[in-house]
PDB file of C-alpha atoms in Angstrom:
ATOM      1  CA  UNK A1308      91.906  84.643 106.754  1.00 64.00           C
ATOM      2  CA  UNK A1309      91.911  87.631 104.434  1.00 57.00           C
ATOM      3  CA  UNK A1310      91.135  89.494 107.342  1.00 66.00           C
ATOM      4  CA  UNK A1311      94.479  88.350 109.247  1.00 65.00           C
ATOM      5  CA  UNK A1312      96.508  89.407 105.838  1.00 65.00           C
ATOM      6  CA  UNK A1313      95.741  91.926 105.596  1.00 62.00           C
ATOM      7  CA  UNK A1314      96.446  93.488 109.030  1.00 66.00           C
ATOM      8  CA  UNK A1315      99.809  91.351 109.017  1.00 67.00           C
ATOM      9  CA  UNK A1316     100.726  93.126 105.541  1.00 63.00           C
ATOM     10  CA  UNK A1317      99.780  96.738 107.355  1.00 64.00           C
ATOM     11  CA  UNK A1318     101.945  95.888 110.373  1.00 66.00           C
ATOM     12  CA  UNK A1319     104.739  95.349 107.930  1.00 63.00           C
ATOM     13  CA  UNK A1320     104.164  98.053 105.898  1.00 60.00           C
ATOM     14  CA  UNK A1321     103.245 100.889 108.524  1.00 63.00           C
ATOM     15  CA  UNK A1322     107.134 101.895 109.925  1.00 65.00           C
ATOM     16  CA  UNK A1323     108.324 101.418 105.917  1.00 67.00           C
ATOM     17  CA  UNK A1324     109.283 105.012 105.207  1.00 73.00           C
ATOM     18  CA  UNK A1325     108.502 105.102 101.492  1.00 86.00           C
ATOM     19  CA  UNK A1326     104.834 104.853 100.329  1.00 90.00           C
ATOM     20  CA  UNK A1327     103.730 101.712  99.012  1.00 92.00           C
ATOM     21  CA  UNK A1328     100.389 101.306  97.572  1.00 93.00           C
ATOM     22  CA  UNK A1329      98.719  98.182  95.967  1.00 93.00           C
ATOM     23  CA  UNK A1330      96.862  98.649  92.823  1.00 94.00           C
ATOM     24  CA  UNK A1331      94.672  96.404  90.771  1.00 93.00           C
ATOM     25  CA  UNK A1332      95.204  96.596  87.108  1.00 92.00           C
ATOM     26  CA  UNK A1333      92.712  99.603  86.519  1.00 94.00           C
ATOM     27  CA  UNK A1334      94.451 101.654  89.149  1.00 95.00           C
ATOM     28  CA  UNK A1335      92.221 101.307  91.961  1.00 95.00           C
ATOM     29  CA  UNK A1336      94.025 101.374  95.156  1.00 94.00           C
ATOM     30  CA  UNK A1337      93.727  98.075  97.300  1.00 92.00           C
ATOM     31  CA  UNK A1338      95.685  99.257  99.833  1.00 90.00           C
ATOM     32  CA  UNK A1339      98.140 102.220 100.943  1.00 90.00           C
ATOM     33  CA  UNK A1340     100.137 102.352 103.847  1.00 89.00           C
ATOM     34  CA  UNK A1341     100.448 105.369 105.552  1.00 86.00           C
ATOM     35  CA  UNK A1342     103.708 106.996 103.896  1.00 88.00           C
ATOM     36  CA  UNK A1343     101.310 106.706 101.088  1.00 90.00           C
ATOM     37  CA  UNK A1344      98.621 108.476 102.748  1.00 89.00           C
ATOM     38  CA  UNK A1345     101.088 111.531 103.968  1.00 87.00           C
ATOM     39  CA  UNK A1346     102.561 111.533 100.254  1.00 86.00           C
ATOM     40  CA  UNK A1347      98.983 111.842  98.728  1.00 87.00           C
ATOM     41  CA  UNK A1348      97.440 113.551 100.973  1.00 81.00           C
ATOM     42  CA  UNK A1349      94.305 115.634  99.505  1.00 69.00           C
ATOM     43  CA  UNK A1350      91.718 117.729 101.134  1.00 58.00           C
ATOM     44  CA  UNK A1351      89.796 115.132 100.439  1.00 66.00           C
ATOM     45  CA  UNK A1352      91.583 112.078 101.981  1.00 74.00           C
ATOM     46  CA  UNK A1353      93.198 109.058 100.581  1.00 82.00           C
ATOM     47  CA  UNK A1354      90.593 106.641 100.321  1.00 83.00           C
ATOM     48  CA  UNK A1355      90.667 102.823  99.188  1.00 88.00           C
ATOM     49  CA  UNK A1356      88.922 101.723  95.882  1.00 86.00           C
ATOM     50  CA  UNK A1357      90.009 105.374  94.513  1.00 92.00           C
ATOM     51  CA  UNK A1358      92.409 105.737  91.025  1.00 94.00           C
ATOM     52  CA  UNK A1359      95.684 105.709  91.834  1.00 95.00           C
ATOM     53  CA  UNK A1360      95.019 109.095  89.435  1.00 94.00           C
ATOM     54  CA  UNK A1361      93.083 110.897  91.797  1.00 93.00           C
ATOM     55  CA  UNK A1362      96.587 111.560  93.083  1.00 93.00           C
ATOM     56  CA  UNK A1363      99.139 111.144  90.703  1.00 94.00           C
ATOM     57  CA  UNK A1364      99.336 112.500  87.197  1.00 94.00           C
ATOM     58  CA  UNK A1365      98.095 109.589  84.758  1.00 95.00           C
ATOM     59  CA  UNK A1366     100.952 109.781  81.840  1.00 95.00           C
ATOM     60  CA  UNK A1367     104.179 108.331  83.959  1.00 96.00           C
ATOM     61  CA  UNK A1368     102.041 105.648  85.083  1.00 97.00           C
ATOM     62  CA  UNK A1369     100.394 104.293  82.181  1.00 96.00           C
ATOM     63  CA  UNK A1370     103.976 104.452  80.182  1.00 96.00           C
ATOM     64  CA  UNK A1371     105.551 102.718  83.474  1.00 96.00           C
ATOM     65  CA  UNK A1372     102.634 100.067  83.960  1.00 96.00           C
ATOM     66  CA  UNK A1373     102.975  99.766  79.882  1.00 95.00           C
ATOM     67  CA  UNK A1374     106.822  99.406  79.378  1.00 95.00           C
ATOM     68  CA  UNK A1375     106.332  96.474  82.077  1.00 94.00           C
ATOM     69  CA  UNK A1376     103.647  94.868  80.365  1.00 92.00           C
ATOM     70  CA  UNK A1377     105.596  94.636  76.866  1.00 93.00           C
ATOM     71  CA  UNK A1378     108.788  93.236  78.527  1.00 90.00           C
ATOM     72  CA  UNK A1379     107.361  90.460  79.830  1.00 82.00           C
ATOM     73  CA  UNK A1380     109.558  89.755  82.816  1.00 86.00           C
ATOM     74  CA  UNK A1381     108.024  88.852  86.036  1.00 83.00           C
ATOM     75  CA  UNK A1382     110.880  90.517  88.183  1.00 89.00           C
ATOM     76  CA  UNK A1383     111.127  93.312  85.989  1.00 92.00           C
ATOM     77  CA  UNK A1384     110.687  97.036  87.586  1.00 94.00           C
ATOM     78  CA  UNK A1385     109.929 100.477  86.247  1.00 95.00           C
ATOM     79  CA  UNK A1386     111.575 103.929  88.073  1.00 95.00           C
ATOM     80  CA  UNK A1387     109.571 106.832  86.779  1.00 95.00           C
ATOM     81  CA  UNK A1388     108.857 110.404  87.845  1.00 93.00           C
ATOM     82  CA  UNK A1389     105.807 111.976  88.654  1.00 93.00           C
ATOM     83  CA  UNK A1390     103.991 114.458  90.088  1.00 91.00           C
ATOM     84  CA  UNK A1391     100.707 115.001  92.316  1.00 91.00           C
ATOM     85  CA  UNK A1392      97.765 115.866  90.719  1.00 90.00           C
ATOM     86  CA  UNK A1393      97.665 119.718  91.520  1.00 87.00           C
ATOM     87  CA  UNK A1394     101.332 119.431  90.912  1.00 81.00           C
ATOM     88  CA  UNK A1395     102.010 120.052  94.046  1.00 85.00           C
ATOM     89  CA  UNK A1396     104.906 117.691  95.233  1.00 88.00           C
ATOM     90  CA  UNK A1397     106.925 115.455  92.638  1.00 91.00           C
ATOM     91  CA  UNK A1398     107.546 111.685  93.391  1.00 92.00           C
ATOM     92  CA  UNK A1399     110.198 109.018  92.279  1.00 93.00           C
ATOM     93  CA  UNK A1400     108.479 105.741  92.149  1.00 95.00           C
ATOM     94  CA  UNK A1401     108.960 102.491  91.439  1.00 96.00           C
ATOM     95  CA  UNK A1402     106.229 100.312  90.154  1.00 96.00           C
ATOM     96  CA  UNK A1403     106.248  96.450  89.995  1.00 96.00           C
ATOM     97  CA  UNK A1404     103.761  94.318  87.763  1.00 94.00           C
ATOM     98  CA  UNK A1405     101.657  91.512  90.389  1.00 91.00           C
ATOM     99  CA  UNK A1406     101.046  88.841  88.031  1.00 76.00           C
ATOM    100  CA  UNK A1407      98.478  86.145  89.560  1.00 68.00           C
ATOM    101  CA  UNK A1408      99.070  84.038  86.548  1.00 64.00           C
ATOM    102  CA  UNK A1409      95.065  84.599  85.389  1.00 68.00           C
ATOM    103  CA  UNK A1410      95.557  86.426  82.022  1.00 66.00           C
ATOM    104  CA  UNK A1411      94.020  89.447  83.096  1.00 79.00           C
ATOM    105  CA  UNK A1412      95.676  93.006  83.242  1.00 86.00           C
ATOM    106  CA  UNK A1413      97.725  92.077  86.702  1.00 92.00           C
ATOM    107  CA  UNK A1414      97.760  94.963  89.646  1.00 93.00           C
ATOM    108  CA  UNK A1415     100.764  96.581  90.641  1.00 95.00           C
ATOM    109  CA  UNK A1416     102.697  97.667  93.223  1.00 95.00           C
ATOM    110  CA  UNK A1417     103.570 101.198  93.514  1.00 96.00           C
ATOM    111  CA  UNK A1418     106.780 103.102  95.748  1.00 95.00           C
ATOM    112  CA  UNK A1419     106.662 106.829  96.042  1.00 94.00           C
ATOM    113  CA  UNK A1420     109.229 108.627  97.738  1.00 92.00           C
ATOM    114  CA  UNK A1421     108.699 112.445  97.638  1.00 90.00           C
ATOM    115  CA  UNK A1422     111.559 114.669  96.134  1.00 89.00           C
ATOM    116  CA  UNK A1423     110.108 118.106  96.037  1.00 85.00           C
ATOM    117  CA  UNK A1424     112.590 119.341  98.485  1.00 76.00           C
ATOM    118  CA  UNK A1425     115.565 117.569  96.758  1.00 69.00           C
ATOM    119  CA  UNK A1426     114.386 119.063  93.591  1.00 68.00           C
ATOM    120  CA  UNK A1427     114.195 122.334  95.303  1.00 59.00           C
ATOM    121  CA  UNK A1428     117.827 122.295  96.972  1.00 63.00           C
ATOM    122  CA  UNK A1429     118.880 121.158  93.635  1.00 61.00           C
ATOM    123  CA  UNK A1430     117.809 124.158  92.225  1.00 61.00           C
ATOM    124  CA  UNK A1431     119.006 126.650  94.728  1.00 59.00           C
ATOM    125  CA  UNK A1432     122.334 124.975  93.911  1.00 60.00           C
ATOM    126  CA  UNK A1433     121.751 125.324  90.289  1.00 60.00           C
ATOM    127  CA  UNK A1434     120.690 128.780  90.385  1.00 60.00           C
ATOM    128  CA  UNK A1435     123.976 129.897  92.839  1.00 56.00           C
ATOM    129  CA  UNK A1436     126.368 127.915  90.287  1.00 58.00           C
ATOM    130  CA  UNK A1437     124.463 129.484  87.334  1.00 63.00           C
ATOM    131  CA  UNK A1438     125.289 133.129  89.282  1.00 59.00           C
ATOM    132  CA  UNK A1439     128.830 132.340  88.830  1.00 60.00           C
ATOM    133  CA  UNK A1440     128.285 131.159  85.089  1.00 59.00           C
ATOM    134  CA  UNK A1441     128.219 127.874  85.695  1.00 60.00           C
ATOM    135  CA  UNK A1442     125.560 125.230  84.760  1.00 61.00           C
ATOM    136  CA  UNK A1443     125.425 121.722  86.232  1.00 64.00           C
ATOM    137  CA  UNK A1444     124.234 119.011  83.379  1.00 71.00           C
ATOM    138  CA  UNK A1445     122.977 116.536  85.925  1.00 70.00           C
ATOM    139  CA  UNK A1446     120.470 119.006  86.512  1.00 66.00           C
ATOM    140  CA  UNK A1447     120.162 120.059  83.215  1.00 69.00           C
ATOM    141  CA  UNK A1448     119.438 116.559  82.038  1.00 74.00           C
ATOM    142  CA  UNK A1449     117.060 115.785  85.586  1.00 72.00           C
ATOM    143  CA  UNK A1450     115.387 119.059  84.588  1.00 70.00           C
ATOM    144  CA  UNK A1451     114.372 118.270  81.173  1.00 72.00           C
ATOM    145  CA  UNK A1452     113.242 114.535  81.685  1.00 73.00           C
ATOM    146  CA  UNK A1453     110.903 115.809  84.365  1.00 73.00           C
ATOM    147  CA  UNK A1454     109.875 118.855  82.064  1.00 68.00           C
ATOM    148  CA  UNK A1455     109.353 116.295  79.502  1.00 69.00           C
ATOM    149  CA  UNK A1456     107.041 113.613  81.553  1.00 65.00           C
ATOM    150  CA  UNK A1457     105.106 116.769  83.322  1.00 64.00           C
ATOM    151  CA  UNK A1458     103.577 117.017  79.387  1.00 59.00           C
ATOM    152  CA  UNK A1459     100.109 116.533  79.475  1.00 56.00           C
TER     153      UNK A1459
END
């Protein structure tokens, strides 16, 4: 039966073009669908059982996972930004607590969309308006949050 979940939940999931991966509480990946795979992709593969931090800089998603976990809501969601582990690529995402009702630290689900090249055009734009001594302060502000959660 597990079995037969399992592939329905990949059906579902395989033409969704965001990555969504399935994480238990520890951030071991129970399952990635294959936006995920093309968004993490490593030379060394996306593999099941892995951290979700083999691929993702750790800091966004522990405050995301622990922002959820203090307010207590059920439906509640967490946008962050993050970026790849070699800091290659930088991802919004979305992550949403999966509480089994058991007490323990509950699994998550995880949506990654990549932005690099919407950073990137964003920045082109900046840099032209900049040229003609103007600044934009979205990009200011989207600039320094992501400067700020890149921290180590």
């Amino acid at each position: 039966r597990l079995g037969q979940e399992k592939a329905r939940l990949e059906t579902l999931l395989s033409d969704v073009p965001v990555g969504v991966l399935l994480c238990a509480g520890d951030g071991q990946i129970a399952f990635y669908n294959a936006s995920a795979g093309e968004a993490l992709a490593t030379s060394a593969g996306v593999g099941l059982d892995r951290n979700v931090t083999d691929y993702l800089r750790a800091g966004p998603l522990l405050l995301a996972y622990d922002r959820l976990m203090k307010a207590g809501d059920a439906d509640a969601a967490s946008d962050l930004i993050c970026t790849t582990i070699d800091s290659v690529r930088v991802m919004a995402a979305r992550m949403r607590l999966l509480s089994d009702g058991s007490g323990v630290r509950p699994g998550y689900v995880l949506t990654l969309r990549d932005v690099t090249s919407d950073l990137a055009a964003r920045s082109r734009t900046d840099a032209l308006l900049a040229d003609n001594g103007e600044t934009d302060p979205v990009v200011e502000n989207l600039s320094s949050e992501i400067n700020r959660l890149l921290r180590p």
